[in-house]
Coordinates of C-alpha atoms in Angstrom, one line a residue:
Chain A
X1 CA 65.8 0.2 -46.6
X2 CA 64.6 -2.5 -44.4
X3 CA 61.0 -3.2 -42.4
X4 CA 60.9 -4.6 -39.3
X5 CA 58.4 -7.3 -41.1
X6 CA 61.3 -8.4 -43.6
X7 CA 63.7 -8.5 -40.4
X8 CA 61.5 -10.8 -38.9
X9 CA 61.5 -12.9 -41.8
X10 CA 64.9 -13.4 -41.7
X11 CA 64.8 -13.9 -37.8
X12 CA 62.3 -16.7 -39.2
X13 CA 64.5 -18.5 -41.8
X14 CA 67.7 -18.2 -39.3
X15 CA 69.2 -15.7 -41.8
X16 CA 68.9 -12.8 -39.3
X17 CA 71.9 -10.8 -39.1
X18 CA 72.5 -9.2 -35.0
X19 CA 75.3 -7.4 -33.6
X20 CA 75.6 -5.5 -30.3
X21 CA 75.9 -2.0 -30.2
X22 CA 79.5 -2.5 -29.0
X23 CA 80.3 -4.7 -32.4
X24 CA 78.4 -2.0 -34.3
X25 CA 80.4 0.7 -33.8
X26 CA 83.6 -1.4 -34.5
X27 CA 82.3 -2.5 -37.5
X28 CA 81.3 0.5 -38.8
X29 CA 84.6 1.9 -38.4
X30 CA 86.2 -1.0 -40.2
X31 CA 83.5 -0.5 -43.5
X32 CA 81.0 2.8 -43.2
X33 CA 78.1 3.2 -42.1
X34 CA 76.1 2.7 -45.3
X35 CA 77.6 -1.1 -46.3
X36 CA 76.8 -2.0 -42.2
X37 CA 73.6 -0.8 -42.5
X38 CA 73.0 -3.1 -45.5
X39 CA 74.8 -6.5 -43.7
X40 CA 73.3 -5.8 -40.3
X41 CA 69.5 -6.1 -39.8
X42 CA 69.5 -5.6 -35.7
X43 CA 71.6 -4.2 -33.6
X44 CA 70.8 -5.1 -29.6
X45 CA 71.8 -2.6 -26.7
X46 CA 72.0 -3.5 -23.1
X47 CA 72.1 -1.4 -19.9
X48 CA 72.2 -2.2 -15.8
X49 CA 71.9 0.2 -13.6
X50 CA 69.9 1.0 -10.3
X51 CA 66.8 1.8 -11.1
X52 CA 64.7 3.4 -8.7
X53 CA 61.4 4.1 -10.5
X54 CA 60.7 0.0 -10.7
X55 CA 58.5 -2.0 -9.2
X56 CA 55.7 -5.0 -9.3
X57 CA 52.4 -5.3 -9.2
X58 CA 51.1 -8.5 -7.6
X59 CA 47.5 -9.7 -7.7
X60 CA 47.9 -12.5 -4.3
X61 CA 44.3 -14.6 -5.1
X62 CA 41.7 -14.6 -2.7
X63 CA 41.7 -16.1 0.6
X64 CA 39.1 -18.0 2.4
X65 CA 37.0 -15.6 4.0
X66 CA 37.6 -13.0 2.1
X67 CA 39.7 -10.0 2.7
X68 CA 40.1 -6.4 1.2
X69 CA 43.5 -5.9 1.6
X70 CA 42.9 -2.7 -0.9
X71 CA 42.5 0.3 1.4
X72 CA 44.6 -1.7 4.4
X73 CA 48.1 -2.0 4.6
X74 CA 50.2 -4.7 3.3
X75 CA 53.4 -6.1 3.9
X76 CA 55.9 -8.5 1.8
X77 CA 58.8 -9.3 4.2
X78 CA 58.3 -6.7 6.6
X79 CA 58.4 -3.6 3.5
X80 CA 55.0 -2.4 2.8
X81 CA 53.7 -2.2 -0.5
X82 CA 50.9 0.1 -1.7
X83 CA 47.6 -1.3 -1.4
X84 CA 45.3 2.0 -3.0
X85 CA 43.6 -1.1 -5.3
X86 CA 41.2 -3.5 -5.3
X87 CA 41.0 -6.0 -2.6
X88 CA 44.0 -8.0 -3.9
X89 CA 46.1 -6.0 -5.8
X90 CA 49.1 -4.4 -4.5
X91 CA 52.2 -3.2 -5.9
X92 CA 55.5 -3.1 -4.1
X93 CA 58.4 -0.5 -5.0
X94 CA 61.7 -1.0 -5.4
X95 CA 62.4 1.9 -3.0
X96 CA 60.2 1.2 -0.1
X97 CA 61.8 0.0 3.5
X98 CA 60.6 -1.8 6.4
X99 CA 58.8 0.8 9.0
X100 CA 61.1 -0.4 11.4
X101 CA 64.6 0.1 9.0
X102 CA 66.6 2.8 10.7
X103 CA 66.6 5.0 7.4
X104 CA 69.7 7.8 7.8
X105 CA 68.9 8.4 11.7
X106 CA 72.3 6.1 12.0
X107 CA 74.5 8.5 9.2
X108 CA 74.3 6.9 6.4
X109 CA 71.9 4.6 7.1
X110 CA 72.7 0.9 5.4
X111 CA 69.0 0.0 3.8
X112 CA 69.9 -3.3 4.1
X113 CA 66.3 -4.3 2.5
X114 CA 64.2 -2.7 0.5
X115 CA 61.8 -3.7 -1.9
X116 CA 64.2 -3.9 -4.8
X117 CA 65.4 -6.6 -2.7
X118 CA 61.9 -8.5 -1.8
X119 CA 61.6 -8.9 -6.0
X120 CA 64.4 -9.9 -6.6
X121 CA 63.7 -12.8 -3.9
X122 CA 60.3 -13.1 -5.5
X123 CA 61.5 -13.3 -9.1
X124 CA 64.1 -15.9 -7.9
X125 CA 61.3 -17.9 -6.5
X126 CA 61.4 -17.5 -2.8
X127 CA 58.6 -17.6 -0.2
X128 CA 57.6 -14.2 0.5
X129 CA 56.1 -12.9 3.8
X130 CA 53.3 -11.5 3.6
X131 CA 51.0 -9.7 6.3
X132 CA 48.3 -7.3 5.6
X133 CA 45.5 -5.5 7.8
X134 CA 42.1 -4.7 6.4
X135 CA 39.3 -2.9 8.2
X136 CA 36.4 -5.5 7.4
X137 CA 33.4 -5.2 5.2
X138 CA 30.2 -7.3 4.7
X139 CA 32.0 -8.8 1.5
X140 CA 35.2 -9.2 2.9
X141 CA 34.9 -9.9 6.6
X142 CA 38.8 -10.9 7.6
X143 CA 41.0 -8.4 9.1
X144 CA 44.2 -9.6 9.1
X145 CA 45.9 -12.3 7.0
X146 CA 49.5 -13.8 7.8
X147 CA 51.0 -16.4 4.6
X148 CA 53.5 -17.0 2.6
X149 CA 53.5 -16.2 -1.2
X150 CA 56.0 -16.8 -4.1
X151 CA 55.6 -16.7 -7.8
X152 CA 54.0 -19.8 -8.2
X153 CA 51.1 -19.1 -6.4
X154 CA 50.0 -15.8 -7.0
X155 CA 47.8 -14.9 -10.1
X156 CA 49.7 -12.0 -12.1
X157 CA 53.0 -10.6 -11.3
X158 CA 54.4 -8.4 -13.7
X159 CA 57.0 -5.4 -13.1
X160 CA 55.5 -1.8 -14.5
X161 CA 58.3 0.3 -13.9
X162 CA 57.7 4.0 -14.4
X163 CA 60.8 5.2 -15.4
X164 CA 63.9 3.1 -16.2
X165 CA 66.4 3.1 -19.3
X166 CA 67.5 6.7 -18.6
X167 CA 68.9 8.3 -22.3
X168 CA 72.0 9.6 -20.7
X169 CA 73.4 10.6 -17.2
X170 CA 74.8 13.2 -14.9
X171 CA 78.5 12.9 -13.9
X172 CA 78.5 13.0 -10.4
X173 CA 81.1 15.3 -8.3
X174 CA 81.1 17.2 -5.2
X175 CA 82.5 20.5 -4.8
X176 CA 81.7 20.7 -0.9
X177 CA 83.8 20.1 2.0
X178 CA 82.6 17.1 3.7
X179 CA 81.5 13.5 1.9
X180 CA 78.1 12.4 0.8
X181 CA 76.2 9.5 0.5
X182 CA 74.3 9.7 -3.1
X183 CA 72.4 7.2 -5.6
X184 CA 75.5 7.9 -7.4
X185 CA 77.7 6.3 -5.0
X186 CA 79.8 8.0 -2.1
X187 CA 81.1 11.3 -3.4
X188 CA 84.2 12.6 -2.2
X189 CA 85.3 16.4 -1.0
X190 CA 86.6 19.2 -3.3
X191 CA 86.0 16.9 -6.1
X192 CA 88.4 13.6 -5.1
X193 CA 86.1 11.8 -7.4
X194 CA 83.5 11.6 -10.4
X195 CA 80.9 8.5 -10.8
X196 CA 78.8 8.2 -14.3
X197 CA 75.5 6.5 -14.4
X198 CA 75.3 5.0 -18.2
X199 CA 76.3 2.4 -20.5
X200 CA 76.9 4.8 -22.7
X201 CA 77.5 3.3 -26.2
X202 CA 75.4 0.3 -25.7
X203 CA 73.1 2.4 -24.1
X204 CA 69.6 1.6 -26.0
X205 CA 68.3 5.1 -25.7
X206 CA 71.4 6.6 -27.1
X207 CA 71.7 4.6 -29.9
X208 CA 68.2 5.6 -31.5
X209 CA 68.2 9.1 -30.0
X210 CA 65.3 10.2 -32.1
X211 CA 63.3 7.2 -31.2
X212 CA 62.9 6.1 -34.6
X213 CA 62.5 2.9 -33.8
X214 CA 61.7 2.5 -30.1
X215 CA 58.7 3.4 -29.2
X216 CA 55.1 2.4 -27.8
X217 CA 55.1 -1.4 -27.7
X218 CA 58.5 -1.9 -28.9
X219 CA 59.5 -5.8 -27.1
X220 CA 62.6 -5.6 -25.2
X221 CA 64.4 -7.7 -22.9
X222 CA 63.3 -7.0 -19.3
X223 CA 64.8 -8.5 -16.3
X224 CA 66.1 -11.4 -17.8
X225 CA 62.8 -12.1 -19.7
X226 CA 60.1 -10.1 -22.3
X227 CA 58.9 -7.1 -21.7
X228 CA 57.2 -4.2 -23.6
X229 CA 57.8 0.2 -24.1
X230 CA 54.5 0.8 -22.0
X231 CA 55.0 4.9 -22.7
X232 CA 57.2 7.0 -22.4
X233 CA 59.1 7.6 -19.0
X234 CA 58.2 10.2 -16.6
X235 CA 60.5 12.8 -16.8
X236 CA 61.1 11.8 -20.2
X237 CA 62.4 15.2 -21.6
X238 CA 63.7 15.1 -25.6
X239 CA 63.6 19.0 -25.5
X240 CA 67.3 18.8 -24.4
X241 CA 70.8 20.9 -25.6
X242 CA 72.1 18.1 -28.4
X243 CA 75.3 17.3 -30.4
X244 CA 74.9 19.0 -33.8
X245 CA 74.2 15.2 -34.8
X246 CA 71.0 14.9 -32.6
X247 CA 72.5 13.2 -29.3
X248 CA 71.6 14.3 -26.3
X249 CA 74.2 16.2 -24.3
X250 CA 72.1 15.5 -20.9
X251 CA 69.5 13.0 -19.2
X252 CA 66.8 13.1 -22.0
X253 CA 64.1 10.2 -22.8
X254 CA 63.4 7.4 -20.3
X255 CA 61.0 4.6 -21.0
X256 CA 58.3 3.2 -18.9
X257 CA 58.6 -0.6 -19.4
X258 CA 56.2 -3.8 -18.3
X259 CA 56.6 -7.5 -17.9
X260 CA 55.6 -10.6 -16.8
X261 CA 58.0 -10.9 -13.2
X262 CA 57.4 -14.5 -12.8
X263 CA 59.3 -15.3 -16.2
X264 CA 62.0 -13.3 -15.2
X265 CA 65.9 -14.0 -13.6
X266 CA 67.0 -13.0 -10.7
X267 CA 70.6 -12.4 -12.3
X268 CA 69.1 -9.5 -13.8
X269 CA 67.1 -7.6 -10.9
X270 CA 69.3 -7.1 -7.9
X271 CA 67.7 -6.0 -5.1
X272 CA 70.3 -2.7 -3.8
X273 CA 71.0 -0.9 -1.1
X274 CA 73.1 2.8 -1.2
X275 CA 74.8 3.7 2.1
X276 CA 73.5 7.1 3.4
X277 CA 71.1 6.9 0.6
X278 CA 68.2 4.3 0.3
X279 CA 67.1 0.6 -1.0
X280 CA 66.6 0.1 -5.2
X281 CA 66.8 -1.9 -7.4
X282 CA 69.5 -3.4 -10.6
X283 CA 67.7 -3.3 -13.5
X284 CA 68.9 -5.0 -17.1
X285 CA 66.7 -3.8 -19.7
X286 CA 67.9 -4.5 -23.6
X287 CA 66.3 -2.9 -26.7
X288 CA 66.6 -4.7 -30.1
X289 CA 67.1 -1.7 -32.6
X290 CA 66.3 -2.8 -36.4
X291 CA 68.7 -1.4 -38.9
X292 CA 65.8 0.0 -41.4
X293 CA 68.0 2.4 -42.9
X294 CA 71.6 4.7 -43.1
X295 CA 70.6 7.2 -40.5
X296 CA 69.3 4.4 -37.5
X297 CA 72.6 2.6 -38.5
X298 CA 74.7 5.7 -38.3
X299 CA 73.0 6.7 -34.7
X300 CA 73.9 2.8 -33.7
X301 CA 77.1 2.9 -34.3
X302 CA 78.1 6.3 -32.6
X303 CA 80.9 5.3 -29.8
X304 CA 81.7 6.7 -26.4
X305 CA 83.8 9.6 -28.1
X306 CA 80.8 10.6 -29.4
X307 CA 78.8 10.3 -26.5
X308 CA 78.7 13.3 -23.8
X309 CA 77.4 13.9 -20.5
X310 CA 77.2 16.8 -17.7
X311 CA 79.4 16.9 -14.8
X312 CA 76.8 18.0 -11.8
X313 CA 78.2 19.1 -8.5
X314 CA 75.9 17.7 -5.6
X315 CA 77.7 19.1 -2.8
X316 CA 75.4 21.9 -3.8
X317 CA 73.6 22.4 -7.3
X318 CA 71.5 18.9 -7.2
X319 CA 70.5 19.1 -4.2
X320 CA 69.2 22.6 -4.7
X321 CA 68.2 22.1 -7.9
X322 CA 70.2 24.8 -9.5
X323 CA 70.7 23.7 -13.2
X324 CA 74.1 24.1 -14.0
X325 CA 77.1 21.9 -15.9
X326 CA 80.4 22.1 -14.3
X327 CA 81.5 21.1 -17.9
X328 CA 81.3 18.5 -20.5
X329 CA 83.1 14.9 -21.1
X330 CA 83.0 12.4 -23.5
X331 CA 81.8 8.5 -21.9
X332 CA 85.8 7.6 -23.6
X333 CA 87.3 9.9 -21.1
X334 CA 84.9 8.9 -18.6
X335 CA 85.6 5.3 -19.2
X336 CA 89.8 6.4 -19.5
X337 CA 89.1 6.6 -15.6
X338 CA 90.1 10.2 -15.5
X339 CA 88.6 13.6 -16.6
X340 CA 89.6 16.8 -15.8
X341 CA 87.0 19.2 -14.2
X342 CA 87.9 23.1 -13.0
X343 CA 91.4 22.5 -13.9
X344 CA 92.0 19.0 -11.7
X345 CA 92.4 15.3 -13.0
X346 CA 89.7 13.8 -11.4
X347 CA 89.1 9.5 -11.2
X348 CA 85.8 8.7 -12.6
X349 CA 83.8 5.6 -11.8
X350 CA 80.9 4.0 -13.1
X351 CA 77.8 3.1 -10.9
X352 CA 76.3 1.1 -13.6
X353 CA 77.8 -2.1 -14.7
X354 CA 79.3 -2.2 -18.6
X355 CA 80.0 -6.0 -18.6
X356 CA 76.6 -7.0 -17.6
X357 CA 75.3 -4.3 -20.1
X358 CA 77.2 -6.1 -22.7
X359 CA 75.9 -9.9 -21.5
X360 CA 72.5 -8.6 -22.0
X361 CA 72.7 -7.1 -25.4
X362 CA 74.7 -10.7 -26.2
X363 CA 72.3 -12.6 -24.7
X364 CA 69.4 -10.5 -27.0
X365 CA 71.4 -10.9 -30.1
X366 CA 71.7 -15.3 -29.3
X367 CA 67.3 -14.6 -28.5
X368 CA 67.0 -13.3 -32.1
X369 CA 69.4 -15.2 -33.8
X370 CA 67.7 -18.4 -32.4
X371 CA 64.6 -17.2 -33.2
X372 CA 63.1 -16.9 -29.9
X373 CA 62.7 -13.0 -30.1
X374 CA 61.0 -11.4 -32.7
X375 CA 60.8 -7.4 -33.3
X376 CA 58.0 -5.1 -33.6
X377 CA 56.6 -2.2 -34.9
X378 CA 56.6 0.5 -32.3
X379 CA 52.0 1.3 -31.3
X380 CA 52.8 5.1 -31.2
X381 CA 56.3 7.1 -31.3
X382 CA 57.5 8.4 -28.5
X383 CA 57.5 12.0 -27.9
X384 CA 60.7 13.5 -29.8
X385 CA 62.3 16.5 -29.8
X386 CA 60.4 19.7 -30.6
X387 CA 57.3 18.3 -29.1
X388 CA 55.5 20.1 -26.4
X389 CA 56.5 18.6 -23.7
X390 CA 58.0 20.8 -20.3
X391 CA 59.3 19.6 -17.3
X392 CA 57.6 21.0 -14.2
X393 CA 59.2 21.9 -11.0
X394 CA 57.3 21.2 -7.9
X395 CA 56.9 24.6 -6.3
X396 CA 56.1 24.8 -2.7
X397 CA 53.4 27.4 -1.5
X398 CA 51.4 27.5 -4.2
X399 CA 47.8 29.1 -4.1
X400 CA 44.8 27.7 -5.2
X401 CA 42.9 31.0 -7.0
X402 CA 39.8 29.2 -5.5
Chain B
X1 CA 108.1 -6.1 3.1
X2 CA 105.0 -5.8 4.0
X3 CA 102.4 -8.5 5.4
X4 CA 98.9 -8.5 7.3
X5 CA 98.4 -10.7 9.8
X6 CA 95.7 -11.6 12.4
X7 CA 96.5 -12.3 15.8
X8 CA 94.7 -14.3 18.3
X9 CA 94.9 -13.5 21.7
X10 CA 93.9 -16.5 24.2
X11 CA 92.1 -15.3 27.5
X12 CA 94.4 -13.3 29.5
X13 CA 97.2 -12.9 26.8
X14 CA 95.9 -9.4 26.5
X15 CA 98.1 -7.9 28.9
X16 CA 101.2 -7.5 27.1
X17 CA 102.1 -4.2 25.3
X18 CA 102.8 -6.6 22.1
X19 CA 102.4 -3.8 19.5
X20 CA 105.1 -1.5 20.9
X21 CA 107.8 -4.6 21.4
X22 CA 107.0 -5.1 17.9
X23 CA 108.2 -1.2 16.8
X24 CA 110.4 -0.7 19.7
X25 CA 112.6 -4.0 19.7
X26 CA 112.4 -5.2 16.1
X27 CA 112.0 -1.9 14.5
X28 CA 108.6 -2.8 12.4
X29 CA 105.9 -0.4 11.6
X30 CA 102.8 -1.6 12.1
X31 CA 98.9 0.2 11.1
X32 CA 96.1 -1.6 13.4
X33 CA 93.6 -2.5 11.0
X34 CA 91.2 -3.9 13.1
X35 CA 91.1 -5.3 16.5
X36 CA 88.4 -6.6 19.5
X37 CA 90.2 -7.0 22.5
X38 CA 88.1 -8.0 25.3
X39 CA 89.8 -9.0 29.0
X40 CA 87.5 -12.5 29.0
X41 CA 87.2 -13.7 25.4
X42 CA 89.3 -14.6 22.8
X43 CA 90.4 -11.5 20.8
X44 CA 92.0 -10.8 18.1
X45 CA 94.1 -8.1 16.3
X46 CA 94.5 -7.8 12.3
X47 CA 98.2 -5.7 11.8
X48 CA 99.8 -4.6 8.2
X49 CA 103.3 -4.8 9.1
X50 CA 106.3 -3.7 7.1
X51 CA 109.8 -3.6 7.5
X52 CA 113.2 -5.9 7.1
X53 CA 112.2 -9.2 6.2
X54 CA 114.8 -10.6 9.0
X55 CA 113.0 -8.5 11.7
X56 CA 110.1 -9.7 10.8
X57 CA 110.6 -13.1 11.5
X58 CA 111.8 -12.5 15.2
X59 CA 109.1 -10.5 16.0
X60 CA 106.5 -13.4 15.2
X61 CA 108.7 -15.5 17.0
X62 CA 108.4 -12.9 20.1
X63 CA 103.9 -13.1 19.4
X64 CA 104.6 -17.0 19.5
X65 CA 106.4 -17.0 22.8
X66 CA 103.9 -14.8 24.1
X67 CA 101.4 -18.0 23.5
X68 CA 99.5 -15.9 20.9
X69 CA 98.3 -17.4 17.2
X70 CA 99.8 -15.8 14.6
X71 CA 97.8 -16.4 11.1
X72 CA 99.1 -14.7 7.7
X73 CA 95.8 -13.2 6.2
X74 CA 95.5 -13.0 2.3
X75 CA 91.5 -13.3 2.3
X76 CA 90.1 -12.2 4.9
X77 CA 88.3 -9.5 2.2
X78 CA 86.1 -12.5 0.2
X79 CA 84.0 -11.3 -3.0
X80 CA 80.7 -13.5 -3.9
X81 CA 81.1 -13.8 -7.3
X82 CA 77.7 -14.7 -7.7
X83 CA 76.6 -11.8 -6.3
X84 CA 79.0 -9.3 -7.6
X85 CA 77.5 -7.1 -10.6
X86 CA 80.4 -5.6 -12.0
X87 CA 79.1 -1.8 -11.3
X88 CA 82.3 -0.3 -10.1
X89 CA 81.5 1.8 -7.3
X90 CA 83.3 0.1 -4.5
X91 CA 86.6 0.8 -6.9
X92 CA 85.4 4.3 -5.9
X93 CA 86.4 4.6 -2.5
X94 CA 89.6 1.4 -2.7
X95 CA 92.7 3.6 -1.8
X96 CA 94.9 0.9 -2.4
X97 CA 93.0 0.0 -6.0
X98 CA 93.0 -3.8 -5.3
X99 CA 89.5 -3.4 -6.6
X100 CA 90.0 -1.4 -9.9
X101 CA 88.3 -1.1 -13.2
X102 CA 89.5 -3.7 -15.5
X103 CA 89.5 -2.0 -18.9
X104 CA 90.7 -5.1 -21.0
X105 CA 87.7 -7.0 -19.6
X106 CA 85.1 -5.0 -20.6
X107 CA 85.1 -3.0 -17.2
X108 CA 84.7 -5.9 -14.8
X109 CA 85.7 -5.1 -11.4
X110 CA 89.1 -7.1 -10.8
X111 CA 90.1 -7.6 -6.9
X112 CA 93.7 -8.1 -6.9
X113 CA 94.0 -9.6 -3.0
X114 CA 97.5 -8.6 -2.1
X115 CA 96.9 -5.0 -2.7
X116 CA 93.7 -5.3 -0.4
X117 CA 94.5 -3.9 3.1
X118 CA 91.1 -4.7 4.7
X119 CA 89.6 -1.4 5.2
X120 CA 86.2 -2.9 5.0
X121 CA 84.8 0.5 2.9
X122 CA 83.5 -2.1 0.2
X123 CA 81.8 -4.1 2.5
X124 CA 80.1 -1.0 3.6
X125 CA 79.6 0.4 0.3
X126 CA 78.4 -2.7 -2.2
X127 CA 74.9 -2.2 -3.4
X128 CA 74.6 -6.0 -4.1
X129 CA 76.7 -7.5 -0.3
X130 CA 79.1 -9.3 -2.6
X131 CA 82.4 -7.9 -0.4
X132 CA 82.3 -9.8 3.2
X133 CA 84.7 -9.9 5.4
X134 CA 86.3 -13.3 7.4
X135 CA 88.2 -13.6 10.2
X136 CA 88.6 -17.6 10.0

């Protein structure tokens, strides 16, 4: 048994000892789970993968006369942000696109840029565009303002990102006749091709699957910088069908992360853009997990055999929303290159990128070895399985009694 | 063998039926990759080309006498490394796999350039614009 205070100790005195979650389950193999749990003290995961639910909230100062931009409409580089704030707060989404972007009336529509794309620029310290229309009150006359900003000369930028850090994935085929355009990539006909969404063993949700040590508060690595577990994610869902060790066999927990945008790399928020699809956002998040005892070292080190996900057809059951598994495959098959689904070898390709899931858990093992990361107790636990959360479906025609 | 080429028209070379002299007379078959062919401005014509090695060599001496530029292409499919993020999914839709999952490199995406036959679907489908084509 370890705390996180005595881990942090040892981050103090350089004693610290940090593997990734790739290195884990190797080592693990090599010499048990219960003599790694005593040599390792934190072992970092690492994930990058589009992330819709991201975004940043900007605060742009006050200009001279004043203007209420909350209310108006705003735009950075031509895509608008959401202004619903106070006069100079807004807060820009990695999925919105210019009003004048051609969307999917051209099939499929290129999204060339998005707002995944104007933080990126932002982060990496580019001028920004901005033009925003307010209607004009006795306290903040201007209607219209026309500037550049970057992330010198705002006051706060910091990302809030609603839902990122997805604990597992869907398999993406398509059972249909003709080709799609999907966030999970272009999908083939009559199943030519399966793409997976998940770093799988270095995953951080999957390697503490019973948040037992993530949780509200817990510092991670965000973007390239720090950021913080804000709450759970929405659509975070524990109550999911598991392995008989705990895993979840399906998209499970998310996590609803913050920090400070201006401290943040550009290498690690890539602004994207899905043919047919829409404009998002690459996200690396990495979460430090501290070995505290046998069982959060045994869920560390489970590896990609272990590891299962749902193949989903979206010719037809996603986008209806009919809930059904074409069947079940282990992220080592996945990551073979070839699974076999209805009876057919089918390729399988990822849509999130392994090697810069493992440069960010290396880069947040150097952090905490070099004593420039500490961890933390978690505020509150996150909600776990057997909890009373339900996932509501969005029914249309609904009644109000009233 | 097989080789891609690109060839450059000059204004009013367009005329000749070069592409059937090239099957007909020196028994080559030939896949049009891409090609802009315009009657007043310099066009230009990227062919994948296979057949005997010997033929091959007098049909691009046929394109020379017909006063058109003949360039070998090996790049004309450019990756920004500085851009490119490793996700995979152009290997997704690369029929020829010169962009394939390298599994002894912890899954970066390798581009092996003499498998690529310049289809363009990874230009179209990269999230990040690290695939770009070039002509020059």
């Amino acid at each position: 048994m370890k705390s996180i205070d005595e881990i942090n100790e040892k981050i103090k005195s350089g004693k610290v000892v940090v593997v990734t979650a790739e290195e884990m389950v190797e080592l693990v193999k090599e010499k048990g789970v219960k003599m790694a749990s005593e040599i390792v003290d934190v072992v970092t995961t690492g994930t990058f993968g589009p992330m819709c639910s991201t975004g940043m909230f900007i605060n742009l100062g006050h200009s001279s006369p004043r203007i209420k931009i909350g209310g108006g409409k705003c735009f950075l580089n031509e895509v608008p942000a959401y202004t619903g704030l106070a006069a100079v707060d807004i807060y820009i989404g990695a999925t919105a696109l210019p009003e004048e972007d051609p969307r999917n009336s051209v099939y499929p529509g290129s999204f060339k840029y998005g707002g995944g794309h104007v933080i990126e620029d932002f982060v990496a310290g580019k001028n920004i565009k901005l033009l925003a229309y307010a209607y004009g009150t006795d306290c903040y006359p201007r209607r219209k303002i026309e500037t550049y900003i970057n992330r010198e000369n705002v006051n706060e930028a910091y990302l809030y990102n609603p839902r990122n850090c997805y604990q597992n994935y869907n398999v993406a085929v398509n059972l249909s006749s003709r080709i799609l355009y999907t966030y999970m990539g272009i999908l083939k006909p009559n199943l030519q091709n399966a793409n997976y969404c998940s770093a799988g063993q270095l995953s951080p949700l999957l390697k503490d699957p019973n948040f037992r040590t993530i949780g509200i508060g817990t510092r991670i690595f965000l973007g390239g910088g720090i950021g913080f577990v804000a709450w759970q994610g929405t659509q975070h869902n524990p109550n999911v069908p598991r392995t008989e060790s705990g895993i979840p066999r399906m998209p499970a927990g998310t996590l609803a992360v913050i920090g400070d945008a201006k401290k943040m790399n550009p290498r690690y928020l890539r602004g994207a853009s899905f043919v047919g699809y829409g404009a998002t956002i690459f996200v690396g998040v990495g979460v430090p997990i501290p070995v505290l005892d046998e069982e959060v070292a045994y869920y560390a080190s489970r590896g990609d055999d272990e590891l299962l996900a749902q193949v989903v057809d979206y010719g037809n059951d996603y986008p209806e929303n009919v809930k059904r598994s074409l069947c079940e495959v282990t992220y080592a098959q996945l990551k073979s290159g070839t699974i076999k689904v209805n009876g057919k070898e089918v390729p399988c390709y990822p849509i999130s990128s392994y090697s810069m899931a493992v440069e960010i858990a290396e880069t947040l093992k150097e952090w905490i070895k070099s004593g420039l990361f500490y961890l933390t107790n978690p505020v509150e636990s996150l909600p776990k399985a057997g909890s009373n959360l339900k996932i509501c479906a969005l029914e249309d025609g609904r009644i109000d009694p009233m | 063998m097989k080789k891609r080429i690109l060839i450059r028209f000059k204004k009013n070379t367009i005329d000749k039926p070069i592409v059937y002299r090239l099957a007909k007379d020196y028994d080559l078959i030939f896949n049009i990759l891409r090609a802009h062919v315009y009657p007043k401005a310099e066009s230009i014509m990227v062919l994948e080309i296979e057949g005997e090695e010997e033929n091959f060599e007098r049909g691009m001496e046929y394109l020379k006498s017909k006063n058109l530029q003949i360039e070998p292409i090996e790049q004309d499919i450019t990756r920004d490394e500085n851009k490119c993020v490793h996700c995979g999914i152009c290997t997704s839709v690369c029929a020829t796999e010169a962009l394939f999952i390298d599994r002894m490199k912890k899954m970066r995406v390798g581009f092996d350039y003499e498998k690529c036959v310049a289809c363009e679907l990874c230009v179209k489908v990269c999230p990040v614009k690290a695939m770009n084509v070039y002509f020059d």
